[in-house]
Amino acid sequence: MQGAKPPFDDVYRDFLGRIYAYVRAQVGSQADAEDVTSMVFIKAWEAYPRYEPQGATPASWLFRIARNAALDHLRSAARKERLARAVANEPEALDDPAQMAAERIQQQALLRLVERLPERQREAVSLRHSGLSFAEVGAILGSTEDAAKMLYHRALRVLREAAAAQELG
Amino acid sequence: MSEPRDPLEERLDRLFATTRPRRGFEDELWARLEVRRGLWARLTDRLRSVQLVPVLGGLAALVVVVLAGGLLLNSVAHGSRASTSSYSGGTRGGAAGAQSADSSAGFGRVPRPVVRLSDAPQPAVTLPAAPKAAYAGSVTVTAVTASAPLPARLPVTRYRELTAPQADAFAAGLGARPSGPVPPGALGRYAGANFTLTIYPSDPGQGIEPRVVITPGSPAPQAAGPDDVKAYLGRFAVAPDATATAPVTDRAGGQEVVRWTRLVSAGVSELNASWEATVGSDLSILVADGALPLAREVADYAVASSQQLVALAKAAGGGSGPAVVLDTAQAVYVVASDGAYGYFEPAVLYTGHFTQGGVTYEKRILVPAVAPQDLR
């Protein structure tokens, strides 16, 4: 996809959902995910005139902005506190839990497991399953492709064990 | 994902493919982005090509004036057909202090508003409670059962369109210098101490007056309420002025949007907010924008008859598509521009509803309220 620079409208429509999903896995709540996602696209819009598609795909460029925004968010003490509460199994506000399908409940449980991963493992899993190649994941995390693969598979192992412990897997 | 997959990876794929923001978030965020981005592109060349007019006092004086927090641009008297009054934002309050010209067409024929409601931000005016699905297509208006109470004459306000050198001077007065590429449609983009500014001219398509979009740097300024937002905008000489109505706060997701609407004439507000800020859940101001305090002139214009308004509304529906009864009507002001001047012109915002495929849609139609003979 390197080459032509797509209109920002296209980038926005193509990536909003994916960026939100990535951010949602990094922060503790839907509200925070919306905050951070908004900031990502505001920053992206500001920076878009300087974006050079030859240097990075729109995906890796946007996810890099998203990662930085999520990290900024998590570095705030207040945010950390909120995340800690969320991770400590505080029940999450759901629209109508009674109507949630089993699959949806399992997805929520899996999301919580992802949220509990160590930061870099969580990022590796989130970026990888947001559609990025290991090379792109490694570039965003400041490591090699092989290191990104190792990080990812280590995260999978942790997730698998945690899921088994919760009888999810 | 070309590697062999295990069930956990497949579930992770599904998790990230199905985790999406709530319905409406995409459009809300896009609307915020639209305020500062480029539906103005097609206007830029035209606006830049407008011959620069002398500005009283020159740009140096302009900077001084801006620094003093006063009038941004001195107006130049125009319009030989009638006398007009001039005032600056903040020196008079809406209709209460209006000094209107006595000509039926003080500025001559004014440009027809071209606001595209499908592109424009969510109107700041209070609309009746309605389903959220807006319909942008053609409709058949079968009846217009509502009318907006309009006097026989209403003021039209105009201002000189901002030029790029004037935008530069305004930014310089705030200690900001040109920075980076200019976004599409903008007059300039500037960086100052812990902020960036982007200055836009009028956008008739969205019905937005010339404004400054401020993106705070880090650490972001904090706002615990509208007063803090107002104070922040005031640092950039774009605080809500005396024509601003009371602030309205909307919560969307984890953010709050504080906005003020300009009351242009007695009981009639501008369609879109003139001052606005988005505040994050940590109370940091994410982005703010405010109308430039341009000098404005006022002249009274005859208002279209109710029959003319109904005919315009029916024609504006397009004449085909779902049948709609326009059952609400509200007088608003919208921004129009002819390149040299921007105008606040009265209009009527009609709404009606229809149901299709189990979904109820809202159709909005905006028609100019200035008498047709005074429109270009």
Coordinates of C-alpha atoms in Angstrom, one line a residue:
Chain A
M1 CA 0.0 0.0 0.0
Q2 CA 3.0 2.2 0.0
G3 CA 3.0 4.8 -2.8
A4 CA 0.1 7.0 -3.5
K5 CA -1.1 9.1 -0.6
P6 CA -4.8 8.3 0.0
P7 CA -7.2 11.1 0.9
F8 CA -7.5 11.6 4.7
D9 CA -11.2 10.8 4.4
D10 CA -10.3 7.3 3.2
V11 CA -7.7 6.8 5.9
Y12 CA -10.2 7.8 8.5
R13 CA -13.0 5.5 7.3
D14 CA -10.7 2.6 6.8
F15 CA -8.9 2.8 10.1
L16 CA -11.2 4.2 12.6
G17 CA -12.6 0.9 13.7
R18 CA -9.2 -0.8 13.8
I19 CA -7.6 2.0 15.7
Y20 CA -10.4 2.0 18.2
A21 CA -10.1 -1.7 18.7
Y22 CA -6.4 -1.4 19.3
V23 CA -6.8 1.5 21.7
R24 CA -9.7 -0.2 23.5
A25 CA -7.3 -3.1 24.3
Q26 CA -4.8 -0.7 25.7
V27 CA -7.1 1.4 27.9
G28 CA -9.6 0.4 30.5
S29 CA -12.9 1.6 29.2
Q30 CA -15.0 2.5 26.2
A31 CA -15.0 6.1 27.3
D32 CA -11.2 6.3 27.5
A33 CA -10.9 4.5 24.2
E34 CA -13.1 7.1 22.6
D35 CA -11.0 9.9 24.1
V36 CA -7.8 8.4 22.9
T37 CA -9.1 7.5 19.5
S38 CA -10.3 11.1 19.0
M39 CA -6.9 12.3 20.0
V40 CA -5.3 9.9 17.5
F41 CA -7.3 11.2 14.6
I42 CA -6.9 14.8 15.6
K43 CA -3.2 14.4 15.7
A44 CA -3.3 12.4 12.5
W45 CA -5.2 15.1 10.7
E46 CA -2.7 17.7 12.0
A47 CA 0.2 15.6 10.8
Y48 CA -1.2 14.3 7.6
P49 CA 0.3 17.0 5.3
R50 CA 3.7 15.8 6.5
Y51 CA 2.9 12.1 6.2
E52 CA 5.0 10.5 3.4
P53 CA 3.5 7.1 2.3
Q54 CA 7.0 6.1 1.0
G55 CA 8.2 6.0 4.6
A56 CA 5.4 3.9 6.1
T57 CA 2.1 2.4 5.3
P58 CA -1.0 4.4 6.5
A59 CA -1.5 1.5 8.9
S60 CA 1.9 1.6 10.6
W61 CA 1.9 5.4 10.5
L62 CA -1.5 5.6 12.2
F63 CA -0.9 2.8 14.7
R64 CA 2.3 4.5 15.7
I65 CA 0.4 7.6 16.6
A66 CA -2.2 5.4 18.3
R67 CA 0.4 3.7 20.4
N68 CA 2.0 7.0 21.5
A69 CA -1.4 8.4 22.4
A70 CA -2.3 5.3 24.4
L71 CA 1.0 5.4 26.2
D72 CA 0.5 9.0 27.0
H73 CA -2.9 8.2 28.3
L74 CA -1.7 5.3 30.5
R75 CA 1.2 7.3 31.9
S76 CA -1.2 9.6 33.6
A77 CA -1.5 8.6 37.2
A78 CA -5.2 8.9 37.2
R79 CA -5.5 6.7 34.1
K80 CA -3.4 4.1 35.7
E81 CA -5.6 4.1 38.7
R82 CA -8.6 3.7 36.5
L83 CA -7.0 0.9 34.6
A84 CA -6.0 -0.8 37.7
R85 CA -9.6 -0.8 38.9
A86 CA -10.8 -2.1 35.5
V87 CA -8.2 -4.8 35.5
A88 CA -9.1 -5.8 39.0
N89 CA -12.3 -7.2 37.7
E90 CA -14.5 -4.3 38.4
P91 CA -17.7 -5.0 36.5
E92 CA -17.8 -3.0 33.3
A93 CA -20.9 -1.1 32.4
L94 CA -22.6 -3.0 29.7
D95 CA -25.6 -1.9 27.7
D96 CA -27.7 -4.9 28.6
P97 CA -25.8 -7.9 30.0
A98 CA -28.8 -10.1 30.0
Q99 CA -29.0 -9.9 26.3
M100 CA -25.4 -10.5 25.6
A101 CA -24.7 -13.6 23.6
A102 CA -22.3 -16.2 24.9
E103 CA -19.8 -15.3 22.2
R104 CA -19.9 -11.6 23.2
I105 CA -19.3 -12.5 26.8
Q106 CA -16.4 -14.6 25.9
Q107 CA -15.0 -11.8 23.7
Q108 CA -15.3 -9.4 26.7
A109 CA -13.5 -11.9 28.9
L110 CA -10.7 -12.3 26.3
L111 CA -10.4 -8.5 26.0
R112 CA -9.9 -8.3 29.7
L113 CA -7.1 -11.0 29.5
V114 CA -5.5 -9.0 26.7
E115 CA -5.7 -5.8 28.9
R116 CA -3.9 -7.7 31.7
L117 CA -0.9 -8.7 29.5
P118 CA 2.4 -6.9 30.2
E119 CA 2.5 -3.7 28.2
R120 CA 4.7 -4.7 25.3
Q121 CA 3.0 -8.1 25.0
R122 CA -0.3 -6.4 24.9
E123 CA 0.9 -4.1 22.2
A124 CA 2.3 -6.9 20.1
V125 CA -0.9 -8.9 20.3
S126 CA -3.1 -5.8 19.6
L127 CA -1.0 -4.6 16.7
R128 CA -0.7 -8.0 15.1
H129 CA -4.4 -8.7 15.3
S130 CA -5.2 -5.3 14.0
G131 CA -3.8 -6.5 10.8
L132 CA -0.1 -5.4 10.9
S133 CA 2.7 -7.6 9.8
F134 CA 5.4 -8.6 12.2
A135 CA 7.8 -6.3 10.5
E136 CA 5.4 -3.4 11.1
V137 CA 4.8 -4.5 14.7
G138 CA 8.5 -4.6 15.2
A139 CA 9.0 -1.2 13.6
I140 CA 6.3 0.4 15.8
L141 CA 7.7 -1.2 19.0
G142 CA 11.3 -0.3 18.1
S143 CA 12.4 -3.9 17.7
T144 CA 13.2 -6.3 15.0
E145 CA 10.7 -8.5 13.2
D146 CA 12.0 -11.6 14.9
A147 CA 11.8 -9.9 18.3
A148 CA 8.2 -8.9 17.6
K149 CA 7.4 -12.5 16.7
M150 CA 8.9 -13.8 19.9
L151 CA 7.1 -11.2 22.0
Y152 CA 3.8 -12.0 20.3
H153 CA 4.2 -15.8 20.8
R154 CA 5.1 -15.2 24.4
A155 CA 2.0 -13.2 24.8
L156 CA -0.1 -15.9 23.2
R157 CA 1.3 -18.4 25.6
V158 CA 0.4 -16.2 28.6
L159 CA -3.1 -15.7 27.1
R160 CA -3.6 -19.4 26.5
E161 CA -2.7 -20.2 30.1
A162 CA -4.9 -17.5 31.5
A163 CA -7.7 -18.5 29.3
A164 CA -7.4 -22.1 30.3
A165 CA -7.4 -21.0 33.9
Q166 CA -10.6 -19.2 33.3
E167 CA -12.0 -22.1 31.2
L168 CA -12.2 -19.8 28.2
G169 CA -9.8 -21.7 26.0
Chain B
M1 CA -2.1 -13.4 8.8
S2 CA -0.6 -16.2 6.8
E3 CA 0.8 -18.3 9.6
P4 CA -1.1 -21.4 10.8
R5 CA -3.8 -20.3 13.2
D6 CA -4.9 -21.8 16.4
P7 CA -8.3 -21.3 18.0
L8 CA -7.0 -18.6 20.3
E9 CA -5.6 -16.6 17.4
E10 CA -8.8 -16.9 15.6
R11 CA -10.7 -15.6 18.6
L12 CA -8.2 -12.7 18.8
D13 CA -8.9 -12.0 15.2
R14 CA -12.6 -11.9 15.9
L15 CA -12.1 -9.8 19.0
F16 CA -10.2 -7.1 17.1
A17 CA -12.5 -7.3 14.1
T18 CA -15.6 -6.9 16.2
T19 CA -14.5 -4.4 18.8
R20 CA -15.8 -1.2 17.4
P21 CA -16.9 2.2 18.8
R22 CA -20.5 2.8 19.6
R23 CA -22.9 3.8 16.9
G24 CA -22.5 7.4 16.1
F25 CA -19.0 7.8 17.3
E26 CA -17.5 7.7 13.9
D27 CA -19.8 10.5 12.6
E28 CA -19.3 12.6 15.8
L29 CA -15.6 12.5 15.5
W30 CA -15.7 13.1 11.8
A31 CA -17.9 16.2 12.4
R32 CA -15.3 17.5 14.8
L33 CA -12.5 16.9 12.3
E34 CA -14.6 18.5 9.6
V35 CA -14.6 21.8 11.4
R36 CA -10.9 22.1 11.0
R37 CA -10.4 20.3 7.7
G38 CA -11.0 20.8 4.1
L39 CA -14.3 21.3 2.6
W40 CA -13.0 24.7 1.9
A41 CA -10.5 23.7 -0.7
R42 CA -12.4 24.9 -3.7
L43 CA -12.7 28.3 -2.1
T44 CA -9.1 28.8 -1.4
D45 CA -7.9 29.9 -4.7
R46 CA -10.9 32.2 -5.1
L47 CA -10.3 33.8 -1.7
R48 CA -6.6 34.2 -2.3
S49 CA -7.3 35.9 -5.6
V50 CA -9.5 38.5 -4.1
Q51 CA -7.8 41.8 -4.4
L52 CA -6.5 42.9 -1.0
V53 CA -8.3 46.0 0.1
P54 CA -6.8 48.7 2.2
V55 CA -7.3 48.1 5.8
L56 CA -7.5 51.1 8.0
G57 CA -4.5 51.5 10.0
G58 CA -2.5 48.9 8.2
L59 CA -1.4 45.6 9.4
A60 CA 0.9 46.9 12.1
A61 CA -2.0 48.7 13.7
L62 CA -4.0 45.6 13.3
V63 CA -1.5 43.6 15.3
V64 CA -1.7 46.2 18.0
V65 CA -5.4 46.1 18.0
V66 CA -5.4 42.3 18.3
L67 CA -3.0 42.4 21.1
A68 CA -5.3 44.8 22.9
G69 CA -8.0 42.3 22.5
G70 CA -10.2 44.6 20.5
L71 CA -11.4 44.9 17.0
L72 CA -9.5 42.7 14.6
L73 CA -10.2 44.4 11.3
N74 CA -11.4 47.8 10.7
S75 CA -14.3 47.9 8.4
V76 CA -14.5 49.9 5.2
A77 CA -17.7 51.6 4.5
H78 CA -19.4 50.1 1.5
G79 CA -22.7 50.2 -0.2
S80 CA -23.8 53.3 -1.9
R81 CA -27.5 52.4 -2.1
A82 CA -28.0 52.9 1.6
S83 CA -26.4 53.7 4.9
T84 CA -25.3 50.9 7.0
S85 CA -24.0 50.6 10.5
S86 CA -20.8 49.1 11.6
Y87 CA -19.8 47.4 14.8
S88 CA -17.3 45.0 16.1
G89 CA -18.1 41.8 17.9
G90 CA -18.3 42.4 21.5
T91 CA -19.4 46.0 21.3
R92 CA -23.1 45.3 21.0
G93 CA -25.4 42.6 21.8
G94 CA -27.4 40.9 19.1
A95 CA -30.6 42.5 18.2
A96 CA -30.9 44.6 21.2
G97 CA -28.3 47.0 20.0
A98 CA -29.0 46.7 16.3
Q99 CA -28.7 49.8 14.2
S100 CA -30.0 48.9 10.9
A101 CA -30.0 50.6 7.6
D102 CA -33.3 51.8 6.2
S103 CA -32.7 50.5 2.7
S104 CA -34.5 47.4 1.5
A105 CA -31.2 46.2 0.1
G106 CA -28.3 48.0 1.9
F107 CA -25.6 45.8 0.4
G108 CA -27.4 45.2 -2.9
R109 CA -28.2 41.6 -3.8
V110 CA -26.7 39.2 -1.4
P111 CA -25.3 35.7 -2.3
R112 CA -27.7 32.9 -1.9
P113 CA -26.8 30.6 1.1
V114 CA -25.4 27.3 -0.1
V115 CA -25.2 25.4 3.2
R116 CA -25.1 21.7 2.6
L117 CA -26.9 20.3 5.6
S118 CA -25.4 16.9 5.0
D119 CA -21.9 18.3 5.3
A120 CA -22.5 20.9 7.9
P121 CA -21.8 20.2 11.6
Q122 CA -24.7 19.3 13.8
P123 CA -26.7 22.5 14.0
A124 CA -26.1 24.3 17.2
V125 CA -29.7 25.5 17.3
T126 CA -32.1 23.5 19.4
L127 CA -34.0 21.1 17.2
P128 CA -37.1 19.2 18.2
A129 CA -36.3 15.7 19.5
A130 CA -36.1 13.4 16.5
P131 CA -34.6 10.2 15.4
K132 CA -30.9 10.5 14.5
A133 CA -30.9 9.1 11.0
A134 CA -30.5 12.2 8.8
Y135 CA -31.6 11.8 5.2
A136 CA -29.6 13.6 2.6
G137 CA -31.4 12.5 -0.5
S138 CA -34.2 13.9 -2.5
V139 CA -37.8 13.9 -1.0
T140 CA -41.2 14.9 -2.2
V141 CA -42.5 17.6 0.1
T142 CA -46.2 17.0 0.2
A143 CA -47.0 19.7 2.7
V144 CA -45.4 22.4 4.9
T145 CA -47.5 22.6 8.0
A146 CA -45.1 24.7 10.1
S147 CA -43.9 28.2 9.8
A148 CA -41.2 30.2 11.5
P149 CA -42.4 33.5 13.0
L150 CA -40.5 36.1 11.0
P151 CA -40.9 39.9 10.9
A152 CA -41.3 41.7 7.6
R153 CA -37.6 42.7 7.7
L154 CA -34.6 41.2 9.2
P155 CA -31.0 42.4 9.4
V156 CA -28.3 41.0 7.2
T157 CA -24.8 41.4 8.5
R158 CA -21.7 41.4 6.4
Y159 CA -17.9 41.4 7.0
R160 CA -14.9 41.6 4.8
E161 CA -13.6 38.2 4.0
L162 CA -10.3 37.5 5.7
T163 CA -7.2 37.4 3.6
A164 CA -4.0 35.4 4.1
P165 CA -1.9 38.5 5.1
Q166 CA -4.5 39.4 7.7
A167 CA -4.5 35.9 9.1
D168 CA -0.7 36.1 9.3
A169 CA -1.0 39.4 11.1
F170 CA -3.5 38.0 13.5
A171 CA -1.3 35.1 14.3
A172 CA 1.7 37.3 14.7
G173 CA -0.1 39.4 17.2
L174 CA -0.4 36.2 19.3
G175 CA 3.2 35.4 19.0
A176 CA 2.7 32.6 16.5
R177 CA 4.6 32.1 13.3
P178 CA 3.8 30.2 10.1
S179 CA 4.4 26.5 10.7
G180 CA 4.2 23.5 8.4
P181 CA 1.9 23.0 5.4
V182 CA -1.3 24.9 5.4
P183 CA -4.3 22.5 5.7
P184 CA -6.6 22.5 2.7
G185 CA -8.9 25.5 2.8
A186 CA -7.1 27.3 5.5
L187 CA -5.5 30.7 5.2
G188 CA -2.6 29.8 7.4
R189 CA -1.2 27.5 10.0
Y190 CA 0.9 28.9 12.8
A191 CA 2.8 27.7 15.9
G192 CA 3.2 29.6 19.1
A193 CA 4.2 28.8 22.6
N194 CA 2.4 25.6 23.5
F195 CA -0.3 25.9 20.8
T196 CA -0.9 25.8 17.1
L197 CA -3.4 27.9 15.2
T198 CA -5.1 27.3 11.9
I199 CA -7.1 30.2 10.5
Y200 CA -10.0 29.6 8.1
P201 CA -12.0 32.0 6.0
S202 CA -15.8 31.6 5.8
D203 CA -17.1 28.2 4.7
P204 CA -20.4 28.8 3.0
G205 CA -20.8 25.1 2.4
Q206 CA -20.8 24.4 6.0
G207 CA -22.2 27.7 7.0
I208 CA -19.3 28.6 9.2
E209 CA -17.8 32.1 9.7
P210 CA -14.1 32.8 9.7
R211 CA -12.5 31.2 12.7
V212 CA -9.3 30.2 14.5
V213 CA -8.8 26.6 15.4
I214 CA -6.5 26.2 18.4
T215 CA -4.8 22.9 19.2
P216 CA -3.1 23.1 22.6
G217 CA 0.3 21.6 23.1
S218 CA 1.4 19.7 26.1
P219 CA 0.7 20.1 29.0
A220 CA -2.8 20.7 27.8
P221 CA -4.8 23.5 29.4
Q222 CA -7.5 22.4 31.8
A223 CA -11.1 23.5 31.7
A224 CA -13.5 22.6 34.5
G225 CA -16.3 24.4 32.8
P226 CA -17.4 26.9 30.2
D227 CA -15.8 29.8 32.0
D228 CA -12.4 28.2 31.7
V229 CA -13.0 27.5 28.0
K230 CA -14.0 31.1 27.5
A231 CA -10.9 32.3 29.3
Y232 CA -8.7 30.0 27.1
L233 CA -10.3 31.3 23.9
G234 CA -9.8 34.8 25.3
R235 CA -6.1 34.3 25.3
F236 CA -6.4 34.1 21.5
A237 CA -8.7 37.1 21.2
V238 CA -11.6 34.8 20.1
A239 CA -13.6 34.5 23.3
P240 CA -17.4 34.4 22.9
D241 CA -18.5 38.1 22.5
A242 CA -21.5 40.0 23.6
T243 CA -23.7 38.3 20.8
A244 CA -23.0 34.9 22.2
T245 CA -25.9 33.0 23.8
A246 CA -25.4 30.9 27.0
P247 CA -23.0 28.0 26.6
V248 CA -24.4 24.6 25.9
T249 CA -22.5 21.5 26.9
D250 CA -22.9 18.1 25.1
R251 CA -21.4 15.0 26.3
A252 CA -20.2 12.5 23.7
G253 CA -18.3 9.4 24.8
G254 CA -15.8 10.6 27.3
Q255 CA -15.6 14.1 26.0
E256 CA -17.6 17.2 26.5
V257 CA -18.2 19.8 23.8
V258 CA -18.9 23.3 25.0
R259 CA -20.3 25.7 22.4
W260 CA -21.7 29.1 22.1
T261 CA -24.0 30.3 19.4
R262 CA -24.2 33.8 18.0
L263 CA -27.4 35.6 18.4
V264 CA -27.6 37.6 15.2
S265 CA -31.0 39.1 15.5
A266 CA -33.8 39.2 18.0
G267 CA -34.4 35.6 19.0
V268 CA -32.6 34.2 15.9
S269 CA -29.3 32.5 16.3
E270 CA -26.7 31.3 13.9
L271 CA -27.2 27.8 12.7
N272 CA -23.7 26.6 13.7
A273 CA -21.9 27.4 16.9
S274 CA -19.4 30.2 16.6
W275 CA -17.2 29.2 19.6
E276 CA -16.5 25.7 20.6
A277 CA -14.1 23.5 22.5
T278 CA -13.7 19.8 23.1
V279 CA -12.7 18.9 26.6
G280 CA -11.5 15.4 27.4
S281 CA -12.5 13.4 30.4
D282 CA -9.4 14.5 32.2
L283 CA -10.6 18.1 31.7
S284 CA -7.9 18.9 29.2
I285 CA -8.9 21.1 26.3
L286 CA -8.3 18.9 23.2
V287 CA -9.2 21.5 20.6
A288 CA -10.9 24.8 20.6
D289 CA -12.1 27.2 17.9
G290 CA -13.6 30.7 17.9
A291 CA -15.0 33.1 15.5
L292 CA -12.6 35.9 14.5
P293 CA -13.8 39.2 15.8
L294 CA -14.3 40.8 12.4
A295 CA -15.9 44.2 12.0
R296 CA -19.5 43.8 10.8
E297 CA -22.0 46.0 9.0
V298 CA -25.7 45.6 9.3
A299 CA -28.5 46.4 6.8
D300 CA -32.2 45.4 6.9
Y301 CA -33.6 43.3 4.2
A302 CA -37.2 42.4 3.3
V303 CA -38.1 38.8 4.3
A304 CA -39.6 36.4 1.8
S305 CA -43.4 35.9 2.2
S306 CA -44.6 32.7 3.8
Q307 CA -45.9 31.5 0.4
Q308 CA -42.5 32.1 -1.1
L309 CA -40.8 30.2 1.8
V310 CA -43.2 27.2 1.4
A311 CA -42.6 27.2 -2.4
L312 CA -38.8 27.3 -1.8
A313 CA -39.0 24.4 0.7
K314 CA -41.1 22.3 -1.6
A315 CA -38.6 22.9 -4.5
A316 CA -35.6 22.3 -2.3
G317 CA -36.9 18.8 -1.4
G318 CA -36.0 17.7 -4.9
G319 CA -39.5 16.6 -6.0
S320 CA -38.9 12.9 -5.9
G321 CA -38.3 10.2 -3.3
P322 CA -40.0 9.6 0.0
A323 CA -43.0 11.8 0.8
V324 CA -42.4 14.1 3.7
V325 CA -44.4 16.6 5.6
L326 CA -42.3 19.5 6.9
D327 CA -43.8 19.9 10.3
T328 CA -41.3 22.1 12.1
A329 CA -39.7 25.3 11.1
Q330 CA -37.1 27.4 12.8
A331 CA -35.6 30.7 11.9
V332 CA -31.8 30.7 11.9
Y333 CA -28.9 32.7 10.5
V334 CA -26.5 31.1 8.1
V335 CA -23.2 32.2 6.6
A336 CA -23.0 33.0 2.9
S337 CA -20.1 34.4 1.0
D338 CA -19.3 36.0 -2.3
G339 CA -15.5 35.8 -1.9
A340 CA -15.1 39.5 -1.0
Y341 CA -17.6 39.6 1.8
G342 CA -19.2 37.1 4.1
Y343 CA -22.8 37.5 5.2
F344 CA -25.0 36.4 8.0
E345 CA -28.3 35.9 6.3
P346 CA -31.7 34.8 7.8
A347 CA -33.0 31.4 6.7
V348 CA -35.6 28.9 7.7
L349 CA -34.7 25.4 8.7
Y350 CA -37.6 23.0 8.0
T351 CA -37.6 19.4 9.2
G352 CA -39.9 16.5 8.5
H353 CA -39.8 12.8 9.0
F354 CA -40.5 9.6 7.1
T355 CA -40.1 5.9 7.7
Q356 CA -38.5 3.5 5.3
G357 CA -37.5 0.0 5.9
G358 CA -38.4 0.3 9.5
V359 CA -36.1 3.2 10.0
T360 CA -37.4 6.7 10.7
Y361 CA -35.4 9.4 8.9
E362 CA -35.2 13.1 9.4
K363 CA -35.1 15.4 6.4
R364 CA -33.9 19.0 6.9
I365 CA -34.3 21.6 4.4
L366 CA -32.8 25.1 4.6
V367 CA -34.3 27.9 2.6
P368 CA -33.1 31.5 2.4
A369 CA -35.4 34.0 4.2
V370 CA -34.2 37.1 2.3
A371 CA -36.7 38.1 -0.3
P372 CA -35.9 36.4 -3.6
Q373 CA -35.5 39.7 -5.4
D374 CA -32.6 40.6 -3.1
L375 CA -30.8 37.4 -3.6
R376 CA -28.2 36.8 -6.4

